[in-house]
Amino acid sequence: SNSTIGPMDNYGNSQNITTPYCCPTEVTGTETWTSVRNDCGGVVVKSGGNLTLNGATINIPDGKIFSVETGGLLTFTQGTIQ
């Protein structure tokens, strides 16, 4: 296995990685998002985190979530989460 290019077969050839592993985007401080974002692992606003969406489009794939933990804050001015 090569961490730069992915796993290798028995002959040393790199194998294609068809589905990237994506961790959730964690918001732990104060952030403002105003543009298009593709968050393949979902989004979690952690306790103490403060996220403002102002005109942002957040793209999250099926099976992933957008969540706000207890103690986190989401301010949604304008935008789309899809």
Tab-separated table of C-alpha atoms in Angstrom, residues 1-77:
chain	number	residue	atom	x	y	z
A	1	SER	CA	0.000	0.000	0.000
A	2	ASN	CA	1.169	3.517	-0.789
A	3	SER	CA	-0.486	6.344	1.124
A	4	THR	CA	0.135	8.725	-1.768
A	5	ILE	CA	-1.569	6.719	-4.512
A	6	GLY	CA	-3.627	4.097	-2.673
A	7	PRO	CA	-3.521	0.324	-2.238
A	8	MET	CA	-1.405	-1.924	-4.469
A	9	ASP	CA	-2.052	-5.398	-5.811
A	10	ASN	CA	0.337	-8.367	-5.449
A	11	TYR	CA	2.391	-7.119	-8.396
A	12	GLY	CA	2.953	-3.576	-7.115
A	13	ASN	CA	0.371	-1.962	-9.376
A	14	SER	CA	-1.769	0.716	-7.794
A	15	GLN	CA	-5.470	-0.041	-7.576
A	16	ASN	CA	-8.105	2.515	-8.387
A	17	ILE	CA	-9.951	3.928	-5.441
A	18	THR	CA	-13.505	4.287	-6.639
A	19	THR	CA	-15.089	5.877	-3.565
A	20	PRO	CA	-13.014	8.334	-1.574
A	21	TYR	CA	-13.237	8.142	2.190
A	22	CYS	CA	-14.456	11.451	3.503
A	23	CYS	CA	-14.634	12.528	7.111
A	24	PRO	CA	-17.347	14.964	8.141
A	25	THR	CA	-16.417	18.633	8.057
A	26	GLU	CA	-16.355	19.660	11.719
A	27	VAL	CA	-17.047	23.264	12.667
A	28	THR	CA	-15.484	23.948	16.077
A	29	GLY	CA	-15.015	27.732	15.953
A	30	THR	CA	-16.774	30.624	14.249
A	31	GLU	CA	-17.142	30.289	10.475
A	32	THR	CA	-19.184	31.961	7.738
A	33	TRP	CA	-19.798	30.133	4.461
A	34	THR	CA	-20.904	32.162	1.426
A	35	SER	CA	-20.181	29.975	-1.595
A	36	VAL	CA	-20.762	26.492	-3.022
A	37	ARG	CA	-19.267	23.685	-0.924
A	38	ASN	CA	-19.109	19.975	-1.662
A	39	ASP	CA	-18.811	18.215	1.689
A	40	CYS	CA	-18.584	14.517	0.806
A	41	GLY	CA	-18.524	13.427	4.462
A	42	GLY	CA	-21.338	15.642	5.741
A	43	VAL	CA	-21.131	18.536	8.195
A	44	VAL	CA	-21.182	18.598	11.995
A	45	VAL	CA	-21.353	21.852	13.955
A	46	LYS	CA	-19.709	20.778	17.212
A	47	SER	CA	-20.546	22.046	20.690
A	48	GLY	CA	-19.054	25.552	20.867
A	49	GLY	CA	-19.038	25.851	17.061
A	50	ASN	CA	-20.829	28.709	15.319
A	51	LEU	CA	-21.631	28.393	11.610
A	52	THR	CA	-23.327	31.096	9.563
A	53	LEU	CA	-24.617	30.221	6.088
A	54	ASN	CA	-25.097	33.370	4.042
A	55	GLY	CA	-25.936	32.574	0.429
A	56	ALA	CA	-24.073	29.259	0.552
A	57	THR	CA	-25.028	26.074	-1.290
A	58	ILE	CA	-23.933	22.996	0.643
A	59	ASN	CA	-23.869	19.742	-1.336
A	60	ILE	CA	-23.919	16.583	0.795
A	61	PRO	CA	-24.215	13.105	-0.764
A	62	ASP	CA	-26.967	10.622	0.081
A	63	GLY	CA	-26.353	8.840	3.356
A	64	LYS	CA	-24.417	11.735	4.928
A	65	ILE	CA	-25.837	14.275	7.357
A	66	PHE	CA	-25.743	17.934	8.331
A	67	SER	CA	-26.054	18.139	12.111
A	68	VAL	CA	-25.710	20.630	14.940
A	69	GLU	CA	-24.656	19.244	18.308
A	70	THR	CA	-26.054	20.548	21.592
A	71	GLY	CA	-24.148	23.752	22.323
A	72	GLY	CA	-23.471	24.425	18.621
A	73	LEU	CA	-25.092	27.261	16.684
A	74	LEU	CA	-26.278	27.435	13.072
A	75	THR	CA	-27.398	30.770	11.628
A	76	PHE	CA	-29.024	30.280	8.238
A	77	THR	CA	-29.484	33.604	6.465
